[in-house]
CSV table of C-alpha atoms in Angstrom, one decimal:
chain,number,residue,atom,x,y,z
A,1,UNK,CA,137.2,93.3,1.6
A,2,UNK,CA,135.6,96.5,2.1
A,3,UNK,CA,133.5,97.0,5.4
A,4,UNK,CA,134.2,93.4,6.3
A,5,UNK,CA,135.0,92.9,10.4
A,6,UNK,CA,138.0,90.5,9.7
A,7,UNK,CA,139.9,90.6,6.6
A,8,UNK,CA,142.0,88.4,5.0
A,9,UNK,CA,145.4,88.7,4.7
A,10,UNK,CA,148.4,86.5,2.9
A,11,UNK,CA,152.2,87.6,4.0
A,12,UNK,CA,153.9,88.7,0.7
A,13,UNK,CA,155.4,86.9,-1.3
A,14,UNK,CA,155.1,83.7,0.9
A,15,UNK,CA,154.9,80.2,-0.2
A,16,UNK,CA,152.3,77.7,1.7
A,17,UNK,CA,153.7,75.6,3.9
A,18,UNK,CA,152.8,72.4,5.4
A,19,UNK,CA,151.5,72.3,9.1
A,20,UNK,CA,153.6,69.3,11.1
A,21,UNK,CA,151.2,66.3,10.8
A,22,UNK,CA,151.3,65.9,14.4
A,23,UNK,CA,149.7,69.5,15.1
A,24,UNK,CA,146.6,67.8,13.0
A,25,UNK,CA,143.4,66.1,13.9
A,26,UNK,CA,143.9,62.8,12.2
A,27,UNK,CA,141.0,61.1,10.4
A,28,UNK,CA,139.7,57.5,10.7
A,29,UNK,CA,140.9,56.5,7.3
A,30,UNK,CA,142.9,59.5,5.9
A,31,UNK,CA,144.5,62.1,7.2
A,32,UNK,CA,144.6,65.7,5.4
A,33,UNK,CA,148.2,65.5,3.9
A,34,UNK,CA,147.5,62.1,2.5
A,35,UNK,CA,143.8,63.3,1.0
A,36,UNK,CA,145.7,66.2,-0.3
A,37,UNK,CA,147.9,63.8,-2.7
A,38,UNK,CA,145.1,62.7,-4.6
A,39,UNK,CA,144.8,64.7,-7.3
A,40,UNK,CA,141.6,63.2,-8.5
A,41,UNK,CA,138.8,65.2,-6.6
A,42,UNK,CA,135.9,62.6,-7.4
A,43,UNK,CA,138.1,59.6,-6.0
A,44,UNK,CA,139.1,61.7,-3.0
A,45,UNK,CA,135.5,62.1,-2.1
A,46,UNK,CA,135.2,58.2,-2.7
A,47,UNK,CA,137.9,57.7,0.0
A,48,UNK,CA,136.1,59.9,2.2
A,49,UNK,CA,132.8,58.3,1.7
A,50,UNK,CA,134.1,54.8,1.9
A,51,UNK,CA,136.0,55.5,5.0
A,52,UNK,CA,132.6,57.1,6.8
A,53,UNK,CA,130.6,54.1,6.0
A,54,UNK,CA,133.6,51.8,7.5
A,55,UNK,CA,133.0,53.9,10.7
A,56,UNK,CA,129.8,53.8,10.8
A,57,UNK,CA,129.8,50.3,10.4
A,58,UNK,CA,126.6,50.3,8.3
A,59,UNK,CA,125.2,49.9,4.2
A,60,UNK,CA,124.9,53.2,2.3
A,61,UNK,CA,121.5,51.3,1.1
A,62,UNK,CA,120.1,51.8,4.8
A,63,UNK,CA,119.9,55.5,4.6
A,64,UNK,CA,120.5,57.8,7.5
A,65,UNK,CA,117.0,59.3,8.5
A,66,UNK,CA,114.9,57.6,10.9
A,67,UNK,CA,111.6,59.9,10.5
A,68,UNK,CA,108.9,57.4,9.4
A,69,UNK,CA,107.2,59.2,6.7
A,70,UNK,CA,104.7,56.4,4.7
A,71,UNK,CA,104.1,53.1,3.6
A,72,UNK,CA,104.5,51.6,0.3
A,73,UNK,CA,103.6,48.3,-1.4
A,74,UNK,CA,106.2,45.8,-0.8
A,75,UNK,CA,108.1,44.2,-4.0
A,76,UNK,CA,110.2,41.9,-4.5
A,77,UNK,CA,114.3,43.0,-3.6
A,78,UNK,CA,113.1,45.2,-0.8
A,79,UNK,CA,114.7,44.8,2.5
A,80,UNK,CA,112.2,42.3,4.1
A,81,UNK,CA,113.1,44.4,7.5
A,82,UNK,CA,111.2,47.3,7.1
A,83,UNK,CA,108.2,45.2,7.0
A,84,UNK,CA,105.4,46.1,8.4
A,85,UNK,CA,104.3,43.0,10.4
A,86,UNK,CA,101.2,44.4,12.0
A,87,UNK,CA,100.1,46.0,9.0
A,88,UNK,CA,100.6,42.6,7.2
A,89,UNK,CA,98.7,40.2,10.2
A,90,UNK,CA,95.8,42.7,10.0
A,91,UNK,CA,95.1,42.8,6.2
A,92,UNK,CA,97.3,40.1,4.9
A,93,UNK,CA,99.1,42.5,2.7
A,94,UNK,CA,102.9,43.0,2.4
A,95,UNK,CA,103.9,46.8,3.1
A,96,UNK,CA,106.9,48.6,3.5
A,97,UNK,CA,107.7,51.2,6.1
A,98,UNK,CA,109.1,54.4,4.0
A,99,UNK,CA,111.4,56.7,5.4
A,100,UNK,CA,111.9,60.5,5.1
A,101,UNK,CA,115.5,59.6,3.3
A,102,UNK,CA,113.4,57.8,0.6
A,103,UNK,CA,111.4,61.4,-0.4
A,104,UNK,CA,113.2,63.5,-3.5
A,105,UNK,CA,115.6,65.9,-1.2
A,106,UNK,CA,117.1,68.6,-3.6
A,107,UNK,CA,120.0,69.8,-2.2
A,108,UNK,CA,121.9,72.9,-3.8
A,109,UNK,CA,125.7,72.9,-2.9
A,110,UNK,CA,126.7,76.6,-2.8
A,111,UNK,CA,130.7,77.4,-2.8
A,112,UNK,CA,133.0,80.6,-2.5
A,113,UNK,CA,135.3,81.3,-5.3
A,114,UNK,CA,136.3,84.6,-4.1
A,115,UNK,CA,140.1,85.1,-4.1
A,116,UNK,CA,140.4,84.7,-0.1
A,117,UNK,CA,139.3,81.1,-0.4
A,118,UNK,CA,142.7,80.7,-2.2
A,119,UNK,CA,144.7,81.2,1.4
A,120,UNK,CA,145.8,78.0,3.3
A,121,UNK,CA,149.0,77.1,5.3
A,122,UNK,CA,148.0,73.7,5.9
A,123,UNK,CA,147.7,69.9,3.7
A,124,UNK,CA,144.7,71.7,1.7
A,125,UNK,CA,144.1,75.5,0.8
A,126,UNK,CA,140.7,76.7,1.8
A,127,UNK,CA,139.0,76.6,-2.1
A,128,UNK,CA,140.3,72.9,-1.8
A,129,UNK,CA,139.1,71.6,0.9
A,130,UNK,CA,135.7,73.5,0.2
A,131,UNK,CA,135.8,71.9,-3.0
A,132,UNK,CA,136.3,68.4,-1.2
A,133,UNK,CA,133.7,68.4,1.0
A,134,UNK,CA,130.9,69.7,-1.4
A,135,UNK,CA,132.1,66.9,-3.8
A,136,UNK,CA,132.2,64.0,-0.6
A,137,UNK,CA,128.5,65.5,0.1
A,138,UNK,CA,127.3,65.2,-3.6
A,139,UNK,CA,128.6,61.5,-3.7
A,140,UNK,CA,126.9,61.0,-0.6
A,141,UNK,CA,123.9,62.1,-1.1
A,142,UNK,CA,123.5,61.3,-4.8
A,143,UNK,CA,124.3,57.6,-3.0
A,144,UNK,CA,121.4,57.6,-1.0
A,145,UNK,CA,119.2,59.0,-3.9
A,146,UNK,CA,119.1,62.3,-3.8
A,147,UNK,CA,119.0,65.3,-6.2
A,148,UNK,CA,122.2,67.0,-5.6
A,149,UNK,CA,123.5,70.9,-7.7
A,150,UNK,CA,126.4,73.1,-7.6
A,151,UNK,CA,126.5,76.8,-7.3
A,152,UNK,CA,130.0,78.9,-7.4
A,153,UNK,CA,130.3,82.3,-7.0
A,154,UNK,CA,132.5,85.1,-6.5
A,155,UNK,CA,131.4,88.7,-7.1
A,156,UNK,CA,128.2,87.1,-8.3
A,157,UNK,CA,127.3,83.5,-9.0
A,158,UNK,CA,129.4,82.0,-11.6
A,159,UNK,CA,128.5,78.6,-12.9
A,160,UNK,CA,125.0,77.1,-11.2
A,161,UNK,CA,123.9,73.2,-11.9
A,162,UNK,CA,120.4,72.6,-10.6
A,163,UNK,CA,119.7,70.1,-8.7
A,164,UNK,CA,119.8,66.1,-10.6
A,165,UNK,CA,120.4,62.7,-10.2
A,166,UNK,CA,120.8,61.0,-13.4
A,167,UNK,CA,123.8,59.3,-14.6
A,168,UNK,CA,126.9,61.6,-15.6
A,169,UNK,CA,125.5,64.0,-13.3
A,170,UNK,CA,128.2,63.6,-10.3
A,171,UNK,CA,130.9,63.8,-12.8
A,172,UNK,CA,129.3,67.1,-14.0
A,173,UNK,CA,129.4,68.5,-10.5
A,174,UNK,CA,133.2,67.5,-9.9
A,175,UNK,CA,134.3,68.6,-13.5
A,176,UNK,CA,132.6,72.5,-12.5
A,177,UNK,CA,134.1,71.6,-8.4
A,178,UNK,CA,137.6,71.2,-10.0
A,179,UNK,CA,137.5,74.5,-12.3
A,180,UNK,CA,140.0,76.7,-10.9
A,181,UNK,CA,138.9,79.7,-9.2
A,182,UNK,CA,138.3,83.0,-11.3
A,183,UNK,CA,137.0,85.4,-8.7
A,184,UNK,CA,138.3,88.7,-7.7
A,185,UNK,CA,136.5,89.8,-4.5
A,186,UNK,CA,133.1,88.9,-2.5
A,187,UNK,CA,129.2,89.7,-2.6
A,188,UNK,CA,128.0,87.2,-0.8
A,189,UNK,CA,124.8,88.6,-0.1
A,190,UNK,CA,124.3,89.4,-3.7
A,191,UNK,CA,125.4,85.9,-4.9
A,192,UNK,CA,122.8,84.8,-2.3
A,193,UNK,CA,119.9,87.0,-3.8
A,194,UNK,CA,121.1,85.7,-6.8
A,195,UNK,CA,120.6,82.0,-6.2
A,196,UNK,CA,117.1,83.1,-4.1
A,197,UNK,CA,115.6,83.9,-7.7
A,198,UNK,CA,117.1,80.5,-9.0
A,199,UNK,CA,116.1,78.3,-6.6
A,200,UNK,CA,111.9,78.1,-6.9
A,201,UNK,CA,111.5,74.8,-5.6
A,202,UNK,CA,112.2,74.0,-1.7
A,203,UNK,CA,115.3,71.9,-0.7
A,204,UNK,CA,118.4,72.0,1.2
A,205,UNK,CA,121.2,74.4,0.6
A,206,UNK,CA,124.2,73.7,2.1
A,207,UNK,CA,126.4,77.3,2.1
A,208,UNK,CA,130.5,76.9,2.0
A,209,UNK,CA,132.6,79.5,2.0
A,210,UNK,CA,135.0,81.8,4.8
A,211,UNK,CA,132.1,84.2,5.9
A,212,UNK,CA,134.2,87.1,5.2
A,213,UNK,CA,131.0,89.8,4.8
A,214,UNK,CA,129.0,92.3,6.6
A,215,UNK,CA,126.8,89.8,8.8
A,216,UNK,CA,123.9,92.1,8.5
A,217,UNK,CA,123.0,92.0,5.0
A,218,UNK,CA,124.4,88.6,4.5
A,219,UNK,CA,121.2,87.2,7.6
A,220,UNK,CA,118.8,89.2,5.2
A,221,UNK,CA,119.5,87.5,2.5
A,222,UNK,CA,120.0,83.8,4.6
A,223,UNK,CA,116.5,84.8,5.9
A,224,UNK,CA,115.0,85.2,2.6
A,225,UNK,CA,116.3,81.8,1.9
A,226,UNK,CA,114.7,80.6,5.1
A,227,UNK,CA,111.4,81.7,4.2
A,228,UNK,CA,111.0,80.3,1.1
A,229,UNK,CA,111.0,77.0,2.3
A,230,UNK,CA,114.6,76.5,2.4
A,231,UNK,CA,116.5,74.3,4.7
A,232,UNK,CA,119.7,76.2,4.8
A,233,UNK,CA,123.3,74.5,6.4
A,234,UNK,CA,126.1,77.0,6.8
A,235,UNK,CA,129.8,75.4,6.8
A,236,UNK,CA,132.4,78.3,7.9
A,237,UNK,CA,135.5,77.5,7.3
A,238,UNK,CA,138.9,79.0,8.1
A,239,UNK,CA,142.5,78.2,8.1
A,240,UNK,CA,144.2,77.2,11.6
A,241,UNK,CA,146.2,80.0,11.1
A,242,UNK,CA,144.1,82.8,9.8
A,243,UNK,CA,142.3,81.4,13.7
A,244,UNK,CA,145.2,82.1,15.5
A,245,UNK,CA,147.2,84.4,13.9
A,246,UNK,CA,150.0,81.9,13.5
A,247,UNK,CA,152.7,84.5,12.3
A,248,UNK,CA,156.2,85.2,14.0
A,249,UNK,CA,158.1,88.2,12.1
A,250,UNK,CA,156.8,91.7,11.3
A,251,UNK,CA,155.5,91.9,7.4
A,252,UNK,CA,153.9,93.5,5.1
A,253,UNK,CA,150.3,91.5,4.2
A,254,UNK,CA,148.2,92.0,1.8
A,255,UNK,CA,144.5,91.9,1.4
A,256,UNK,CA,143.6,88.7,-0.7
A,257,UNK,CA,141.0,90.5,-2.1
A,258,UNK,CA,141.5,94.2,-2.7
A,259,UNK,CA,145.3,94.5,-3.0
A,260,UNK,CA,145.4,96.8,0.0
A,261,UNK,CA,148.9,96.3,2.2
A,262,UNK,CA,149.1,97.1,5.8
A,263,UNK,CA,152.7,96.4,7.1
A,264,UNK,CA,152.1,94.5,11.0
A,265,UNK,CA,153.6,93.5,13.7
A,266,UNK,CA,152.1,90.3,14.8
A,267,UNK,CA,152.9,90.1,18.1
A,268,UNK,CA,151.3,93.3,18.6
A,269,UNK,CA,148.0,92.5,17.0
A,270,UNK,CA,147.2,89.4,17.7
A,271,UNK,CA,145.2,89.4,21.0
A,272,UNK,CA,143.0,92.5,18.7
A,273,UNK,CA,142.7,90.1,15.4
A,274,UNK,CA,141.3,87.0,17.3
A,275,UNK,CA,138.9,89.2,19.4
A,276,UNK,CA,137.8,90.3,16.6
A,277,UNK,CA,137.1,87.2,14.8
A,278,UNK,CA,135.6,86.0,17.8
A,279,UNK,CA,133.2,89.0,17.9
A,280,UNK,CA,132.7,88.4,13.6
A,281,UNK,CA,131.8,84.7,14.7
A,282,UNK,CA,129.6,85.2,17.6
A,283,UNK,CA,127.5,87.5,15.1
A,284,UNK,CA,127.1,84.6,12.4
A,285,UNK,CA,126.3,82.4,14.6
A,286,UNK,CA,123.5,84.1,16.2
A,287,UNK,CA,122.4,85.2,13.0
A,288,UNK,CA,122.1,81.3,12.4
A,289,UNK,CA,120.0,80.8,15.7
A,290,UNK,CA,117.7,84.2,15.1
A,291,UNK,CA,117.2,82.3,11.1
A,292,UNK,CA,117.0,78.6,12.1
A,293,UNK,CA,120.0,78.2,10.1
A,294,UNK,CA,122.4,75.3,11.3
A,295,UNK,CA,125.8,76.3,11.7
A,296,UNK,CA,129.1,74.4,11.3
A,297,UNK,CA,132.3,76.0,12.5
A,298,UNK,CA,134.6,74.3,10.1
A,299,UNK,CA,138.2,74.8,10.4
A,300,UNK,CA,140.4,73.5,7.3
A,301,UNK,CA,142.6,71.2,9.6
A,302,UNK,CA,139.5,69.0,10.5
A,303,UNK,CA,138.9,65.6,8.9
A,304,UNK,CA,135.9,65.9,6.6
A,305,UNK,CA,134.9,62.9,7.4
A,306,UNK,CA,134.0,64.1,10.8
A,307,UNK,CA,132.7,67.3,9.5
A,308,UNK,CA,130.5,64.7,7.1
A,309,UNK,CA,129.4,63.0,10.3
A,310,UNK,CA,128.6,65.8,12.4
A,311,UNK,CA,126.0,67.3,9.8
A,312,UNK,CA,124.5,63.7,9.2
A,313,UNK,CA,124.1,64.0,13.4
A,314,UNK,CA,122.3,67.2,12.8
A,315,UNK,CA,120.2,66.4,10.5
A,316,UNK,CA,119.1,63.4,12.5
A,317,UNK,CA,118.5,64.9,15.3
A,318,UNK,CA,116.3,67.7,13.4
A,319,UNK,CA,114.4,65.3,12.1
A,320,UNK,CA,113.6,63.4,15.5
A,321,UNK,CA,112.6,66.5,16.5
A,322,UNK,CA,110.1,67.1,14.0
A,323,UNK,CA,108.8,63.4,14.1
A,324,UNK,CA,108.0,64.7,17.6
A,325,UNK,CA,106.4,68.1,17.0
């Protein structure tokens, strides 16, 4: 990609291969080669799901926030504890405590369909395992009641679902999640001033995609977001061996995205390719701090149930600290 720090390159003419299953972190309930078998992307998010609330060891109907935001009149089926027994002594009146979970979120899923997403040498490619997790976290949250949309883009957006949750609605979102990937190369920060003139009502966006774009003009653009109201979540992900540079012979590679070829030793540029991811990283992620956007280093060989379970520990803990404030 042109003017990008790190850029993206595939060996020619190689196939992907499988990383050994012991070199990966292995999940509670599935591990990545075994997700990667399911061809059906709505019942691999299921077996994610399901598997999260087995290791959580609690009911999907609880919620996860634990800001108190109001009470409501109690009727009959609601959980008797989150009564209010003090309220109820003092007026003799049945309410119920309601949470910040219980409130309308909207949350947009946006995901990269550029052609360097299509790059992985592990269980899942990179376009697949983003597709996976924004699917796990529409099932998710469409379980606890929330409004969930998709947004893809590439050069520009492509398809965009506002946010819903009606019936049909998270089999929408898979059918656009499972369309195969059209995209040439990437303008993220256009896609993102796109989907600022889309998205007039405040919500969560949650941002997927390998972060391979000028940082500048890609933090104005996340700040616009940010000031509107916005609650933006930024999942960076990568392939273990775009990380390390995992390669062993001299080749010619090739830009995923602009065709360019650069013929390269390796062993010889490694130690400059990872310091200058590092550097590319280090950027986004204070970009994140300067924005109040919360970041997620994602690599592609990490259960997504535990990427899942750190952003639900994020969001609790932001929450906490606004009941606080």
């Amino acid at each position: 990609m042109a003017n990008s720090p790190v850029t993206n390159f595939s060996r020619t003419g190689e196939s992907n291969v499988f990383i050994p299953a012991n070199q990966l972190r292995m999940s509670t309930s599935l591990d990545l080669q075994a997700l990667a078998r399911i061809r059906s992307l709505e019942l691999r998010a299921k077996s994610i799901v399901e598997g999260l609330w087995r290791g959580l060891h609690r009911s999907p109907y609880h919620g996860f926030s634990v800001e108190f935001s109001e009470y409501r009149a109690y009727v009959q089926g609601d959980d008797p504890r989150y009564l209010d027994w003090k309220v109820m002594a003092r007026s003799d009146r049945c309410f119920i405590k309601k949470f910040e979970d219980e409130t309308n979120l909207r949350c947009q899923l946006v995901v990269d369909h550029s052609r360097s997403m299509k790059f992985g040498k592990g269980p899942m490619l990179k376009s697949d395992y983003a597709a996976t997790l924004a699917a796990t976290l529409a099932m998710f949250l469409m379980q606890q009641g929330d409004a969930v949309g998709i947004t893809t883009f590439g050069q520009g957006l492509q398809e965009h679902l506002p946010p819903r949750n009606r019936p049909g609605h998270l089999r929408r979102l898979m059918h656009e999640l499972e369309k195969p990937s059209t995209a040439g190369g990437t303008a993220l920060d256009l896609s993102v001033q796109q989907l600022a003139e889309l998205l007039r009502k405040r919500g969560m966006i949650c941002l997927m995609s390998d972060l391979l774009a000028p940082v500048e003009r890609l933090e104005r653009q996340l700040g616009l977001l940010s000031t509107m109201g916005h609650d933006i979540v930024l999942f960076h992900l990568m392939d273990r061996s775009e990380i390390e540079f995992a390669f062993d012979q001299s080749a010619h590679f090739r830009d995923a995205e602009t065709g360019a070829e650069r013929f390269i030793h390796p062993g010889g540029a490694r130690e400059a390719y990872v310091n200058r991811l590092k550097a590319h990283r280090d950027c986004i992620r204070q970009a994140c701090d300067r924005q109040g956007i919360e970041y997620h280093w994602t690599p592609t060989d990490t259960p997504i149930e535990h990427v899942l379970f750190d952003f639900l520990s994020a969001r609790q803990r932001k929450l906490a600290g606004r009941g606080r404030a």
